[in-house]
Coordinates of C-alpha atoms and ligand atoms in Angstrom, one line a residue:
M87 CA -0.5 -20.7 -9.0
E88 CA 2.2 -20.0 -6.4
Q89 CA 1.9 -20.5 -2.7
Y90 CA 4.0 -20.0 0.4
I91 CA 4.6 -23.0 2.7
I92 CA 5.6 -22.0 6.2
K93 CA 6.8 -24.0 9.2
G94 CA 5.8 -21.9 12.2
G95 CA 7.0 -21.6 15.8
K96 CA 10.4 -19.9 15.2
P97 CA 11.1 -16.4 16.5
L98 CA 12.2 -13.9 13.8
V99 CA 15.7 -12.6 14.8
G100 CA 18.1 -10.3 13.0
E101 CA 17.9 -7.3 10.7
V102 CA 15.8 -6.4 7.7
T103 CA 15.9 -3.4 5.3
I104 CA 12.6 -1.8 4.2
G105 CA 12.1 -0.9 0.5
G106 CA 10.4 2.1 -1.1
A107 CA 6.8 2.9 -0.4
K108 CA 4.4 1.3 -2.9
N109 CA 1.6 3.8 -2.4
A110 CA 4.0 6.8 -2.8
A111 CA 5.8 5.4 -5.8
L112 CA 2.6 4.8 -7.8
G113 CA 1.6 8.5 -7.4
V114 CA 5.2 9.7 -8.1
L115 CA 5.4 7.6 -11.3
A116 CA 2.1 8.9 -12.6
A117 CA 3.3 12.5 -11.9
A118 CA 6.6 11.8 -13.6
V119 CA 4.9 11.9 -17.1
M120 CA 3.7 15.5 -16.5
T121 CA 7.1 16.8 -17.6
D122 CA 8.6 16.4 -21.1
E123 CA 12.1 16.3 -19.5
P124 CA 13.9 13.3 -18.1
V125 CA 12.9 12.1 -14.6
R126 CA 15.0 9.6 -12.6
I127 CA 13.3 7.8 -9.7
H128 CA 15.3 5.8 -7.1
N129 CA 14.3 3.4 -4.4
L130 CA 11.3 2.0 -6.2
P131 CA 10.0 -1.2 -4.7
D132 CA 10.4 -4.3 -7.0
I133 CA 6.7 -5.3 -7.0
S134 CA 4.2 -6.1 -9.7
D135 CA 2.1 -3.0 -9.3
I136 CA 5.1 -0.8 -10.1
D137 CA 5.9 -2.9 -13.2
I138 CA 2.3 -2.7 -14.4
L139 CA 2.3 1.1 -14.2
L140 CA 5.7 1.5 -15.8
N141 CA 4.7 -0.8 -18.7
A142 CA 1.5 1.3 -19.1
I143 CA 3.5 4.5 -19.2
E144 CA 5.9 3.0 -21.8
A145 CA 2.9 1.8 -23.8
L146 CA 1.7 5.5 -23.9
G147 CA 4.9 6.3 -25.8
A148 CA 7.1 7.6 -23.0
V149 CA 10.7 6.5 -22.7
V150 CA 11.0 4.2 -19.7
E151 CA 14.5 2.8 -18.8
R152 CA 15.2 0.5 -15.9
P153 CA 18.9 0.7 -15.0
N154 CA 17.9 -1.7 -12.2
V155 CA 14.8 -3.0 -10.5
H156 CA 14.8 -0.1 -8.0
E157 CA 15.2 2.7 -10.5
A158 CA 13.4 4.1 -13.4
R159 CA 14.3 6.9 -15.9
I160 CA 11.2 8.3 -17.6
I161 CA 10.8 10.9 -20.4
G162 CA 7.2 11.8 -20.8
G163 CA 7.9 14.1 -23.8
S164 CA 7.4 11.3 -26.3
I165 CA 3.9 10.4 -25.1
T166 CA 1.7 10.1 -28.2
T167 CA -1.7 9.5 -26.6
C168 CA -3.9 10.4 -23.6
I169 CA -5.7 7.0 -23.8
A170 CA -4.1 4.6 -21.3
S171 CA -5.2 1.2 -22.7
Y172 CA -2.6 -1.1 -21.3
P173 CA -4.6 -4.2 -20.3
D174 CA -3.2 -4.8 -16.9
L175 CA -3.8 -1.2 -15.8
R176 CA -7.3 -2.1 -14.7
K177 CA -5.9 -4.6 -12.2
I178 CA -4.3 -1.8 -10.0
R179 CA -5.8 0.9 -8.0
A180 CA -3.3 3.6 -9.0
S181 CA -4.3 3.5 -12.7
Y182 CA -6.5 6.5 -12.0
Y183 CA -3.5 8.7 -11.1
L184 CA -2.8 8.8 -14.9
C185 CA -6.2 10.6 -15.1
G186 CA -5.1 13.5 -12.9
A187 CA -1.7 13.6 -14.5
F188 CA -3.0 13.8 -18.1
L189 CA -5.8 16.1 -17.2
G190 CA -3.3 18.5 -15.7
K191 CA -0.8 18.2 -18.6
Y192 CA -3.0 17.6 -21.7
K193 CA -6.4 18.6 -20.4
R194 CA -7.7 15.2 -21.6
A195 CA -7.4 11.7 -20.1
E196 CA -8.9 8.3 -20.7
V197 CA -7.9 5.6 -18.3
P198 CA -9.4 2.3 -17.1
L199 CA -11.6 2.5 -14.0
P200 CA -9.4 1.4 -11.1
G201 CA -9.0 -2.1 -9.8
G202 CA -7.1 -3.0 -6.6
C203 CA -7.9 -5.1 -3.6
N204 CA -11.6 -6.1 -3.1
I205 CA -11.9 -4.5 0.4
G206 CA -15.0 -2.5 -0.2
S207 CA -16.9 -0.6 -2.9
R208 CA -14.1 1.9 -3.3
P209 CA -16.0 4.7 -5.2
I210 CA -14.2 7.5 -7.0
D211 CA -16.9 10.2 -6.5
Q212 CA -14.5 12.5 -4.8
H213 CA -12.0 12.3 -7.6
I214 CA -14.7 13.1 -10.1
K215 CA -16.1 15.9 -7.9
A216 CA -12.7 17.5 -7.8
F217 CA -12.0 17.2 -11.5
E218 CA -15.4 18.8 -12.3
A219 CA -14.8 21.6 -9.8
L220 CA -11.6 22.4 -11.7
G221 CA -13.7 22.7 -14.9
A222 CA -13.4 19.2 -16.4
K223 CA -16.2 17.1 -18.0
V224 CA -15.9 13.6 -16.6
V225 CA -17.7 10.5 -17.8
K226 CA -17.4 6.7 -17.1
Q227 CA -18.1 4.6 -20.1
N228 CA -17.0 1.2 -21.4
G229 CA -15.0 0.7 -18.3
M230 CA -13.0 3.9 -18.8
L231 CA -12.8 7.1 -16.9
I232 CA -12.8 10.0 -19.4
A233 CA -12.0 13.5 -18.4
E234 CA -11.4 16.6 -20.5
A235 CA -11.4 20.4 -20.1
E236 CA -10.9 23.4 -22.3
R237 CA -9.1 25.0 -19.3
L238 CA -8.5 23.9 -15.7
I239 CA -9.3 26.8 -13.3
G240 CA -8.1 26.7 -9.7
T241 CA -10.9 26.5 -7.1
H242 CA -11.8 25.6 -3.5
I243 CA -12.5 21.9 -3.1
Y244 CA -13.9 20.4 0.1
F245 CA -13.6 16.6 0.2
D246 CA -16.6 14.8 1.8
C247 CA -14.1 12.2 3.3
S248 CA -10.4 11.8 3.8
S249 CA -9.3 10.1 0.6
V250 CA -5.6 9.4 -0.2
G251 CA -6.4 8.7 -3.9
A252 CA -8.6 11.7 -4.4
T253 CA -6.2 14.0 -2.7
I254 CA -3.3 12.8 -4.8
N255 CA -5.3 12.8 -8.0
T256 CA -6.6 16.3 -7.5
M257 CA -3.1 17.6 -6.6
L258 CA -1.9 16.2 -9.9
A259 CA -4.5 17.9 -12.0
A260 CA -4.5 21.2 -10.0
S261 CA -0.7 21.5 -10.1
M262 CA -1.1 22.6 -13.8
A263 CA -4.4 24.4 -13.5
E264 CA -4.7 28.2 -13.8
G265 CA -4.6 30.0 -10.4
Q266 CA -5.0 28.9 -6.9
T267 CA -6.6 25.6 -5.7
V268 CA -7.3 24.9 -2.1
L269 CA -8.0 21.3 -0.9
E270 CA -9.9 21.0 2.4
N271 CA -10.3 17.8 4.3
A272 CA -7.3 16.5 2.4
A273 CA -5.6 13.2 3.3
K274 CA -2.4 13.5 5.4
E275 CA -0.8 10.2 4.7
P276 CA 3.0 10.2 4.1
H277 CA 2.5 9.2 0.5
V278 CA 0.4 12.3 -0.1
V279 CA 3.3 14.4 1.2
E280 CA 5.7 12.4 -1.0
V281 CA 3.8 13.1 -4.2
A282 CA 3.5 16.8 -3.3
N283 CA 7.3 16.9 -2.6
F284 CA 8.0 15.2 -5.9
L285 CA 5.7 17.6 -7.9
N286 CA 7.5 20.5 -6.2
S287 CA 10.8 19.0 -7.2
M288 CA 9.6 19.3 -10.8
G289 CA 8.6 23.0 -10.2
A290 CA 5.1 22.7 -8.8
N291 CA 3.9 25.1 -6.1
I292 CA 2.2 23.0 -3.5
K293 CA 2.0 24.0 0.2
G294 CA 0.4 22.3 3.2
A295 CA 0.7 18.6 2.2
G296 CA 0.5 16.5 5.3
T297 CA -2.1 18.8 6.8
D298 CA -5.8 18.8 5.9
I299 CA -5.5 22.0 3.9
I300 CA -3.3 21.9 0.8
R301 CA -2.8 25.1 -1.3
I302 CA -1.7 24.7 -4.9
S303 CA -0.7 27.5 -7.3
G304 CA -0.9 26.0 -10.8
V305 CA 2.1 26.3 -13.2
Q306 CA 2.3 25.9 -16.9
S307 CA 5.0 23.3 -17.2
F308 CA 7.4 21.2 -15.2
H309 CA 11.1 20.5 -15.5
G310 CA 12.9 17.2 -14.9
S311 CA 13.8 15.8 -11.5
T312 CA 15.8 13.1 -9.7
Y313 CA 13.9 11.7 -6.7
S314 CA 14.2 8.9 -4.2
I315 CA 11.0 7.3 -2.7
I316 CA 10.5 7.2 1.1
P317 CA 10.5 3.9 2.9
D318 CA 7.3 1.9 3.0
Q319 CA 5.4 2.6 6.2
I320 CA 3.2 -0.5 5.7
E321 CA 6.1 -2.9 4.9
A322 CA 7.9 -1.7 8.0
G323 CA 4.8 -2.1 10.1
T324 CA 4.3 -5.6 8.8
F325 CA 7.8 -6.6 9.9
M326 CA 7.4 -4.9 13.3
L327 CA 4.2 -6.9 14.0
A328 CA 5.7 -10.1 12.6
A329 CA 8.7 -9.7 15.0
A330 CA 6.3 -9.3 18.0
A331 CA 4.0 -12.1 16.7
T332 CA 6.9 -14.6 16.8
K333 CA 8.4 -13.4 20.1
G334 CA 11.4 -12.3 18.2
D335 CA 14.0 -9.6 18.2
V336 CA 14.3 -7.7 14.9
L337 CA 16.0 -4.5 13.8
I338 CA 13.9 -3.0 11.0
K339 CA 16.2 -0.6 9.0
N340 CA 15.5 2.2 6.5
V341 CA 12.3 3.5 8.1
I342 CA 10.9 6.8 9.2
P343 CA 10.0 6.2 12.9
K344 CA 7.5 9.1 12.9
H345 CA 5.4 7.3 10.2
L346 CA 5.2 4.3 12.5
E347 CA 4.1 6.0 15.7
A348 CA 0.6 4.5 15.7
I349 CA 2.0 1.0 15.3
T350 CA 4.7 1.5 17.8
A351 CA 2.3 2.9 20.4
K352 CA 0.0 -0.2 20.1
L353 CA 2.9 -2.6 20.2
V354 CA 4.2 -1.1 23.5
E355 CA 0.6 -1.1 24.9
I356 CA 0.3 -4.8 24.3
G357 CA 3.6 -5.6 25.9
A358 CA 6.3 -5.6 23.2
E359 CA 9.4 -3.4 23.4
V360 CA 10.1 -0.9 20.6
E361 CA 13.4 1.0 20.5
E362 CA 13.6 3.9 18.0
F363 CA 16.7 5.1 16.1
D364 CA 17.1 7.8 13.5
D365 CA 16.2 5.5 10.6
A366 CA 15.4 2.2 12.3
V367 CA 13.2 0.6 14.9
R368 CA 14.0 -2.5 17.0
V369 CA 11.1 -4.7 18.1
V370 CA 11.4 -7.3 20.9
A371 CA 8.7 -9.5 22.4
K372 CA 9.6 -12.1 25.0
K373 CA 6.3 -12.8 26.7
R374 CA 2.7 -13.4 25.6
L375 CA 1.2 -10.2 24.4
V376 CA -2.1 -8.8 25.9
N377 CA -5.3 -7.5 24.4
T378 CA -6.2 -4.0 23.2
K379 CA -8.6 -2.0 21.2
I380 CA -7.8 -1.0 17.6
K381 CA -9.7 1.6 15.5
T382 CA -8.4 2.3 12.0
L383 CA -8.3 5.9 11.1
P384 CA -6.8 8.2 8.4
Y385 CA -3.1 9.1 9.2
P386 CA -1.8 9.7 11.8
G387 CA -4.3 7.2 13.3
F388 CA -3.8 3.4 13.2
P389 CA -3.5 2.5 9.5
T390 CA -6.2 0.4 7.9
D391 CA -3.5 -1.4 5.9
M392 CA -2.1 -2.7 9.3
Q393 CA -5.5 -3.9 10.6
Q394 CA -5.3 -7.5 9.4
V395 CA -1.8 -8.2 10.6
M396 CA -2.6 -6.6 14.0
A397 CA -5.7 -8.7 14.4
T398 CA -3.6 -11.8 13.6
L399 CA -1.2 -10.8 16.4
L400 CA -4.1 -10.2 18.8
S401 CA -5.7 -13.6 17.9
V402 CA -3.1 -15.2 20.3
A403 CA -2.9 -12.4 22.8
E404 CA -4.2 -12.8 26.3
G405 CA -7.8 -11.5 26.7
T406 CA -10.4 -10.1 24.4
S407 CA -9.5 -7.5 21.8
Y408 CA -11.7 -5.3 19.7
V409 CA -10.8 -4.2 16.1
T410 CA -13.0 -1.5 14.4
E411 CA -12.4 -0.9 10.7
T412 CA -13.7 2.6 9.9
I413 CA -12.1 3.1 6.4
F414 CA -13.3 0.1 4.3
E415 CA -16.4 -1.9 4.5
N416 CA -15.0 -5.3 3.6
R417 CA -11.6 -5.7 5.3
F418 CA -12.3 -8.7 7.5
M419 CA -12.1 -11.3 4.7
Y420 CA -9.0 -12.8 6.5
V421 CA -11.1 -13.8 9.5
D422 CA -12.5 -17.0 8.0
E423 CA -9.0 -18.0 7.0
L424 CA -7.6 -17.3 10.5
T425 CA -10.5 -19.3 11.9
R426 CA -9.2 -22.4 10.0
M427 CA -6.0 -21.9 12.0
G428 CA -7.9 -21.9 15.4
A429 CA -8.5 -18.2 15.9
N430 CA -11.6 -17.2 17.8
I431 CA -12.9 -14.1 16.1
C432 CA -16.5 -12.8 15.8
V433 CA -17.3 -10.1 13.2
E434 CA -20.3 -7.9 13.5
G435 CA -20.5 -5.1 10.9
N436 CA -17.2 -3.1 11.1
L437 CA -16.2 -4.6 14.5
A438 CA -14.2 -7.8 15.0
V439 CA -14.2 -9.2 18.6
I440 CA -11.1 -11.4 19.1
E441 CA -10.9 -13.9 22.0
G442 CA -7.2 -14.6 22.3
V443 CA -6.3 -18.3 22.1
E444 CA -3.2 -20.1 23.3
K445 CA -1.9 -20.8 19.8
L446 CA -2.8 -21.1 16.1
T447 CA -2.3 -24.3 14.2
G448 CA -1.0 -24.7 10.6
A449 CA -3.6 -25.0 7.8
T450 CA -4.1 -24.4 4.1
V451 CA -5.5 -20.8 3.8
E452 CA -6.1 -18.4 0.9
A453 CA -4.8 -14.9 0.4
L454 CA -7.9 -12.9 -0.6
D455 CA -6.2 -9.5 -0.9
L456 CA -2.7 -8.0 -0.4
R457 CA -2.8 -7.3 3.4
C458 CA -4.9 -10.4 4.1
G459 CA -2.1 -12.4 2.5
A460 CA 0.5 -10.7 4.6
A461 CA -1.6 -11.4 7.7
L462 CA -1.8 -15.1 6.8
V463 CA 1.9 -15.3 6.4
V464 CA 2.4 -13.8 9.9
A465 CA -0.2 -16.3 11.2
G466 CA 1.8 -19.2 9.6
L467 CA 5.0 -17.9 11.2
M468 CA 3.2 -18.0 14.6
A469 CA 1.4 -21.3 14.2
D470 CA 2.3 -24.8 15.3
G471 CA 3.0 -26.9 12.3
C472 CA 2.9 -26.2 8.5
T473 CA 0.7 -23.5 6.8
V474 CA 0.2 -23.2 3.1
V475 CA -0.9 -19.7 1.9
E476 CA -2.4 -19.9 -1.5
H477 CA -2.8 -17.1 -4.1
I478 CA 0.3 -15.2 -3.0
E479 CA 0.3 -13.2 -6.2
Y480 CA -1.7 -10.7 -4.0
V481 CA 1.2 -10.5 -1.6
D482 CA 3.8 -10.0 -4.3
R483 CA 1.8 -6.8 -5.3
G484 CA 3.0 -5.1 -2.2
Y485 CA 6.0 -6.8 -0.6
E486 CA 9.3 -7.1 -2.4
N487 CA 11.1 -10.5 -1.7
F488 CA 8.8 -11.2 1.2
A489 CA 9.8 -14.8 1.7
Q490 CA 13.5 -14.0 1.3
K491 CA 13.4 -11.2 3.8
L492 CA 11.5 -13.4 6.3
C493 CA 13.9 -16.3 5.8
G494 CA 16.8 -13.9 6.4
L495 CA 15.2 -13.5 9.8
G496 CA 15.1 -17.2 10.5
A497 CA 11.7 -18.1 9.1
S498 CA 11.2 -21.6 7.6
M499 CA 9.3 -20.9 4.5
E500 CA 9.4 -21.3 0.7
K501 CA 7.6 -20.1 -2.3
I502 CA 6.4 -23.2 -4.3
N503 CA 4.2 -23.9 -7.2
S504 CA 0.9 -25.4 -6.0
E505 CA 1.1 -28.2 -8.6
D506 CA 4.5 -29.3 -7.3
E507 CA 3.5 -31.9 -4.7
K508 CA 7.2 -33.0 -4.4
A509 CA 8.2 -29.5 -3.3
L510 CA 5.6 -29.6 -0.6
R511 CA 6.8 -33.1 0.6
R512 CA 10.5 -32.0 0.4
F513 CA 9.8 -28.9 2.5
K514 CA 7.9 -30.9 5.1
L515 CA 10.7 -33.5 5.4
R516 CA 13.4 -30.7 5.6
V517 CA 11.7 -28.9 8.4
S518 CA 10.3 -31.9 10.3
Ligands
EPZ758 C1 -5.1 4.1 -0.7 O1 -6.3 3.6 -1.3 C2 -4.1 3.0 -0.6 N1 -3.8 2.5 -2.0 C3 -4.7 1.8 0.2 O2 -3.7 0.8 0.4 C4 -5.1 2.4 1.6 O3 -5.7 1.4 2.4 C5 -6.0 3.6 1.5 O4 -5.4 4.6 0.6 C6 -6.3 4.2 2.8 O5 -5.1 4.6 3.4 C7 -3.0 3.2 -2.8 O6 -2.5 4.2 -2.4 C8 -2.7 2.6 -4.1 P1 -8.9 6.2 -0.1 P2 -7.4 4.6 -1.8 O7 -9.4 6.9 -1.3 O8 -6.8 5.9 -2.3 C9 -13.6 6.3 0.4 C10 -2.8 -1.3 0.2 O9 -3.1 -2.3 0.9 N2 -13.7 7.1 -0.8 O10 -8.1 6.9 1.0 O11 -8.3 3.9 -2.7 C11 -13.2 4.9 0.2 O12 -14.3 4.1 -0.2 C12 -4.0 -0.4 -0.2 O13 -1.7 -0.8 0.0 C13 -14.9 7.6 -1.3 O14 -15.9 7.4 -0.7 O15 -8.2 4.9 -0.5 C14 -12.7 4.5 1.6 O16 -13.8 4.2 2.4 C15 -5.3 -1.0 0.1 N3 -14.9 8.3 -2.5 C16 -12.1 5.8 2.1 O17 -12.6 6.8 1.3 C17 -13.7 8.5 -3.2 O18 -13.8 9.1 -4.3 C18 -10.6 5.9 2.0 O19 -10.2 5.6 0.6 C19 -12.5 8.0 -2.7 C20 -12.5 7.3 -1.5

């Protein structure tokens, strides 16, 4: 098992470049198999979720070439089965996008029920409701989601809640249905727009992505495409908050500032300085930050994926902060770990009340999900002394070269093997 060891107390200073958006890339890669022609995708993040999905696509019979870790060339024409049985698929959330893609293209799909971070019950009732509305028969059995239809007929679908996954999955299936489909109460996240843009680049007819009403005119087939993934809003936000948490001065490059507006607004509100450029933001914090209220909401509200790192930042801010998580029911698992480091946080239902303390102190903590892991790394960067973050395989699912990028900004941290006691001693000697 690998872990990060971090010597805290150093401000992050310098420049960092953000990679492609994980949650957009996963939807785009699933959509890429909907054409029989070659598709070339650039600016993929080099993270384990992407590798798992590409391996699964190759196992289905598609041609998958990797000219480099940030690029994939896919030819879906050689796919031989609609049954996605690649074992690791059930570890990732995005496995279910293959259901919408295959239902649209082949009118049949059998994929593992989704995995992903344990941050709540994460039902897929809205996905199933949409597929059935389009005319599919959908069953869950033996851990698989099975959908099939004689024909997919466009229809009017009203989602009961704003769901990124259900919106993307339904766009995939409806893009090759007969006639018009209207999605109401659709998710508006940047990665929903990205998947719609990619589908349109292959010849789909999707309008309104990024608003809560998406109109889709089904087409019979797609042509090939060359596409580049947008920058990752959550990776960018993580580095913005890390810069402020360490009272640093960081230029975060290759971002879309508009996608970061909710994070920027909160950073300015608590006393950090944020300067926006065309494709970069600079975050500077010189003094102790102050308290605020956070309520996670669907885009363009404050992102749920930023909640944990923001709460970490607020754990040493002056005053009492309130963080309300409205999207997932189990996204405060990091609180017990932060408490080991001296944080003073009380969780009641979906509300965390954070009494700002002077400082955190290093401890051994455990990454319990992807964004929890990122938050604990930021906590380690802020804390006095050494912090060990265990189970960092979660972090590697969503952050490419996380330790390298942070060390490039002056952090003292290493990725070590938990059994390697000498590495731990060597690091502590080196940084003491
Ligand atoms: C996507 O998850 C992201 N994952 C999540 O990021 C992100 O937190 C989430 O969207 C919200 O922005 C990927 O894109 C791979 P949802 P998803 O469907 O699609 C409920 C990360 O850290 N819901 O928008 O699973 C659901 O329970 C990950 O990168 C239903 O009730 O999220 C939740 O309360 C974590 N029925 C809310 O909607 C459904 O059928 C939002 O879920 C679907 C969802």
